[in-house]
mmCIF file of C-alpha atoms in Angstrom:
data_model
loop_
_atom_site.group_PDB
_atom_site.id
_atom_site.type_symbol
_atom_site.label_atom_id
_atom_site.label_comp_id
_atom_site.label_asym_id
_atom_site.label_seq_id
_atom_site.Cartn_x
_atom_site.Cartn_y
_atom_site.Cartn_z
ATOM 1 C CA MET A 137 9.901 8.335 13.085
ATOM 2 C CA LYS A 138 9.257 5.504 10.515
ATOM 3 C CA LYS A 139 8.089 6.074 6.872
ATOM 4 C CA ILE A 140 6.365 3.516 4.818
ATOM 5 C CA LEU A 141 5.831 3.668 1.047
ATOM 6 C CA VAL A 142 2.634 2.140 0.112
ATOM 7 C CA ILE A 143 1.411 0.962 -3.447
ATOM 8 C CA SER A 144 -0.951 -1.125 -4.843
ATOM 9 C CA ASP A 145 -2.925 -2.284 -7.966
ATOM 10 C CA ASN A 146 -0.046 -1.465 -10.571
ATOM 11 C CA HIS A 147 -0.817 -4.771 -12.256
ATOM 12 C CA GLY A 148 2.696 -5.326 -13.396
ATOM 13 C CA TYR A 149 3.406 -1.764 -14.392
ATOM 14 C CA THR A 150 6.701 -0.513 -12.609
ATOM 15 C CA HIS A 151 7.452 2.266 -14.964
ATOM 16 C CA GLN A 152 8.602 5.001 -12.708
ATOM 17 C CA LEU A 153 8.724 3.103 -9.566
ATOM 18 C CA ARG A 154 12.385 3.197 -9.473
ATOM 19 C CA GLU A 155 12.056 7.025 -9.557
ATOM 20 C CA VAL A 156 9.294 7.094 -6.841
ATOM 21 C CA ILE A 157 11.517 4.963 -4.784
ATOM 22 C CA ASP A 158 14.393 7.359 -5.139
ATOM 23 C CA ARG A 159 12.122 10.567 -4.279
ATOM 24 C CA GLU A 160 10.691 9.151 -1.117
ATOM 25 C CA MET A 161 14.121 8.009 0.418
ATOM 26 C CA PRO A 162 14.781 7.367 3.059
ATOM 27 C CA PHE A 163 11.891 5.086 4.047
ATOM 28 C CA ASP A 164 11.592 2.266 6.339
ATOM 29 C CA LEU A 165 9.087 -0.157 4.759
ATOM 30 C CA PHE A 166 7.903 -0.984 1.220
ATOM 31 C CA LEU A 167 4.232 -2.263 1.436
ATOM 32 C CA HIS A 168 2.550 -3.477 -1.756
ATOM 33 C CA CYS A 169 -1.190 -4.169 -1.130
ATOM 34 C CA GLY A 170 -1.582 -6.495 -3.982
ATOM 35 C CA ASP A 171 -2.180 -6.699 -7.965
ATOM 36 C CA GLY A 172 1.484 -6.192 -8.537
ATOM 37 C CA GLU A 173 1.484 -9.419 -11.092
ATOM 38 C CA ARG A 174 5.139 -9.719 -10.837
ATOM 39 C CA SER A 175 7.429 -11.635 -8.466
ATOM 40 C CA LYS A 176 8.528 -10.531 -4.932
ATOM 41 C CA SER A 177 12.015 -10.504 -6.342
ATOM 42 C CA GLU A 178 11.315 -8.145 -9.116
ATOM 43 C CA TYR A 179 10.115 -5.585 -6.819
ATOM 44 C CA GLU A 180 13.005 -6.178 -4.437
ATOM 45 C CA ARG A 181 15.454 -5.607 -7.205
ATOM 46 C CA LEU A 182 14.217 -1.963 -7.547
ATOM 47 C CA LEU A 183 14.678 -1.438 -3.431
ATOM 48 C CA PRO A 184 17.830 -0.702 -1.686
ATOM 49 C CA PRO A 185 19.392 -3.725 -0.295
ATOM 50 C CA LEU A 186 17.770 -5.315 2.964
ATOM 51 C CA MET A 187 15.028 -2.879 2.546
ATOM 52 C CA ALA A 188 11.834 -4.309 4.820
ATOM 53 C CA SER A 189 9.057 -5.053 2.435
ATOM 54 C CA VAL A 190 5.542 -6.759 2.817
ATOM 55 C CA TYR A 191 3.835 -7.993 -0.463
ATOM 56 C CA LEU A 192 0.037 -9.147 -0.455
ATOM 57 C CA LYS A 193 -1.807 -11.071 -2.799
ATOM 58 C CA GLY A 194 -4.655 -9.433 -4.727
ATOM 59 C CA ASN A 195 -7.297 -10.939 -6.793
ATOM 60 C CA CYS A 196 -5.267 -10.548 -9.901
ATOM 61 C CA ASP A 197 -1.964 -12.255 -8.432
ATOM 62 C CA PHE A 198 -1.302 -15.922 -8.972
ATOM 63 C CA LEU A 199 2.045 -15.838 -6.938
ATOM 64 C CA PRO A 200 2.260 -17.465 -3.689
ATOM 65 C CA LEU A 201 1.710 -14.507 -1.449
ATOM 66 C CA ARG A 202 -0.176 -14.047 1.804
ATOM 67 C CA GLN A 203 -3.610 -12.502 1.728
ATOM 68 C CA ALA A 204 -3.135 -10.392 4.769
ATOM 69 C CA ALA A 205 -0.495 -9.042 6.947
ATOM 70 C CA ARG A 206 -0.597 -7.865 10.715
ATOM 71 C CA PHE A 207 2.514 -6.501 12.354
ATOM 72 C CA ALA A 208 3.981 -3.730 14.562
ATOM 73 C CA LEU A 209 6.187 -0.832 13.648
ATOM 74 C CA GLU A 210 7.114 1.824 15.761
ATOM 75 C CA GLY A 211 4.428 0.966 18.037
ATOM 76 C CA VAL A 212 1.827 1.173 15.470
ATOM 77 C CA GLU A 213 -0.423 -1.686 14.955
ATOM 78 C CA ILE A 214 -0.879 -2.378 11.114
ATOM 79 C CA PHE A 215 -3.370 -4.547 9.088
ATOM 80 C CA ALA A 216 -2.674 -4.767 5.557
ATOM 81 C CA VAL A 217 -5.040 -6.546 2.862
ATOM 82 C CA HIS A 218 -5.768 -6.036 -0.843
ATOM 83 C CA GLY A 219 -9.505 -5.481 -0.050
ATOM 84 C CA HIS A 220 -11.235 -7.905 -2.536
ATOM 85 C CA LYS A 221 -12.249 -10.166 0.301
ATOM 86 C CA HIS A 222 -13.386 -7.424 2.399
ATOM 87 C CA ALA A 223 -15.724 -6.255 -0.185
ATOM 88 C CA VAL A 224 -14.082 -2.413 -0.453
ATOM 89 C CA LYS A 225 -15.570 -1.822 -3.719
ATOM 90 C CA GLN A 226 -18.982 -1.698 -1.779
ATOM 91 C CA GLY A 227 -17.724 0.508 1.186
ATOM 92 C CA CYS A 228 -15.370 -0.003 4.166
ATOM 93 C CA SER A 229 -17.568 -1.361 6.702
ATOM 94 C CA VAL A 230 -16.401 -5.082 6.460
ATOM 95 C CA LEU A 231 -12.770 -3.813 6.562
ATOM 96 C CA GLU A 232 -13.303 -1.598 9.443
ATOM 97 C CA TYR A 233 -14.877 -4.473 11.478
ATOM 98 C CA GLU A 234 -12.049 -6.697 10.861
ATOM 99 C CA ALA A 235 -9.296 -4.051 11.505
ATOM 100 C CA GLY A 236 -11.065 -3.452 14.856
ATOM 101 C CA LYS A 237 -10.904 -7.073 15.662
ATOM 102 C CA GLN A 238 -7.356 -6.954 14.750
ATOM 103 C CA GLY A 239 -6.520 -4.213 17.083
ATOM 104 C CA ALA A 240 -5.291 -1.948 14.088
ATOM 105 C CA GLN A 241 -4.227 1.812 14.178
ATOM 106 C CA LEU A 242 -3.193 1.837 10.539
ATOM 107 C CA VAL A 243 -4.957 -0.217 7.792
ATOM 108 C CA CYS A 244 -3.798 -0.228 4.313
ATOM 109 C CA TYR A 245 -5.821 -1.919 1.415
ATOM 110 C CA GLY A 246 -6.277 -1.429 -2.243
ATOM 111 C CA HIS A 247 -8.357 -3.048 -5.028
ATOM 112 C CA THR A 248 -10.690 -0.036 -5.866
ATOM 113 C CA HIS A 249 -7.873 2.114 -7.809
ATOM 114 C CA ARG A 250 -9.298 5.009 -5.954
ATOM 115 C CA ALA A 251 -6.954 6.665 -3.500
ATOM 116 C CA GLU A 252 -8.367 7.725 -0.308
ATOM 117 C CA ILE A 253 -7.477 8.202 3.420
ATOM 118 C CA HIS A 254 -10.230 8.234 6.055
ATOM 119 C CA GLU A 255 -10.125 7.712 9.960
ATOM 120 C CA THR A 256 -12.930 5.802 11.628
ATOM 121 C CA ASP A 257 -12.726 4.998 15.563
ATOM 122 C CA GLY A 258 -9.088 5.808 15.941
ATOM 123 C CA MET A 259 -7.889 3.885 13.015
ATOM 124 C CA THR A 260 -6.409 5.368 9.905
ATOM 125 C CA PHE A 261 -7.326 3.782 6.663
ATOM 126 C CA VAL A 262 -4.899 4.113 3.424
ATOM 127 C CA ASN A 263 -5.723 3.008 0.144
ATOM 128 C CA PRO A 264 -2.940 4.288 -2.171
ATOM 129 C CA GLY A 265 -5.006 3.836 -5.295
ATOM 130 C CA SER A 266 -3.420 2.733 -8.408
ATOM 131 C CA PHE A 267 0.240 2.894 -9.573
ATOM 132 C CA THR A 268 -0.994 2.486 -13.267
ATOM 133 C CA GLY A 269 -3.055 5.709 -13.155
ATOM 134 C CA TYR A 270 -6.040 3.562 -13.928
ATOM 135 C CA HIS A 271 -8.611 6.095 -13.156
ATOM 136 C CA SER A 272 -6.519 9.005 -14.684
ATOM 137 C CA PRO A 273 -4.798 8.778 -17.899
ATOM 138 C CA THR A 274 -1.805 10.791 -16.860
ATOM 139 C CA ARG A 275 -1.492 10.148 -13.113
ATOM 140 C CA SER A 276 -0.691 7.403 -10.911
ATOM 141 C CA THR A 277 -0.759 7.335 -7.138
ATOM 142 C CA TYR A 278 0.830 5.955 -4.171
ATOM 143 C CA ALA A 279 0.721 6.850 -0.280
ATOM 144 C CA VAL A 280 3.394 7.683 2.100
ATOM 145 C CA VAL A 281 2.578 7.069 5.746
ATOM 146 C CA GLU A 282 4.868 8.511 8.761
ATOM 147 C CA ILE A 283 4.358 7.014 12.229
ATOM 148 C CA GLU A 284 6.186 7.549 15.265
ATOM 149 C CA ASP A 285 5.763 6.537 19.157
ATOM 150 C CA GLY A 286 2.501 4.442 18.549
ATOM 151 C CA GLN A 287 0.909 7.000 16.522
ATOM 152 C CA VAL A 288 0.363 7.696 12.685
ATOM 153 C CA LEU A 289 1.632 11.293 12.381
ATOM 154 C CA HIS A 290 0.836 11.888 8.729
ATOM 155 C CA ALA A 291 -0.682 9.890 5.536
ATOM 156 C CA GLU A 292 -0.655 11.580 2.198
ATOM 157 C CA ILE A 293 -1.392 10.426 -1.374
ATOM 158 C CA LYS A 294 0.933 11.452 -3.808
ATOM 159 C CA HIS A 295 0.669 11.582 -7.543
ATOM 160 C CA THR A 296 3.305 10.713 -9.974
ATOM 161 C CA GLU A 297 3.097 11.552 -13.884
ATOM 162 C CA ILE A 298 3.391 8.499 -15.931
#
């Protein structure tokens, strides 16, 4: 089994990220879906040495990061984006269409600052929400996804006091 820690839209805010990393250990991949507004190396300093990580560019990022990632882990095809170029604030139909073309089983995205998990056409969509707690003054959100043998076993939104 592989475990993925997914965050998005922290907008430079990293308070309590170290605590979340420590709480969720062990995990196999750190996935940041954009609008981190910090350099990749600043996040890597918070992670255990040699931790696998993927960082994506959001609409508020001005760093040289990739817009999307497509990769396989534990036999699961993963497609990750920030979501602003897929109009996710108006719904997930554009993202669902693109993810289907990519052959994705797990789709991770951000941009809306609203945590949600839903399934469509055999694909699991995970938006970890905002690590800043943008829509709640006392809570931030992130997601944990567990995968194994080509299947998404479990996806969960978690809250952290800030």
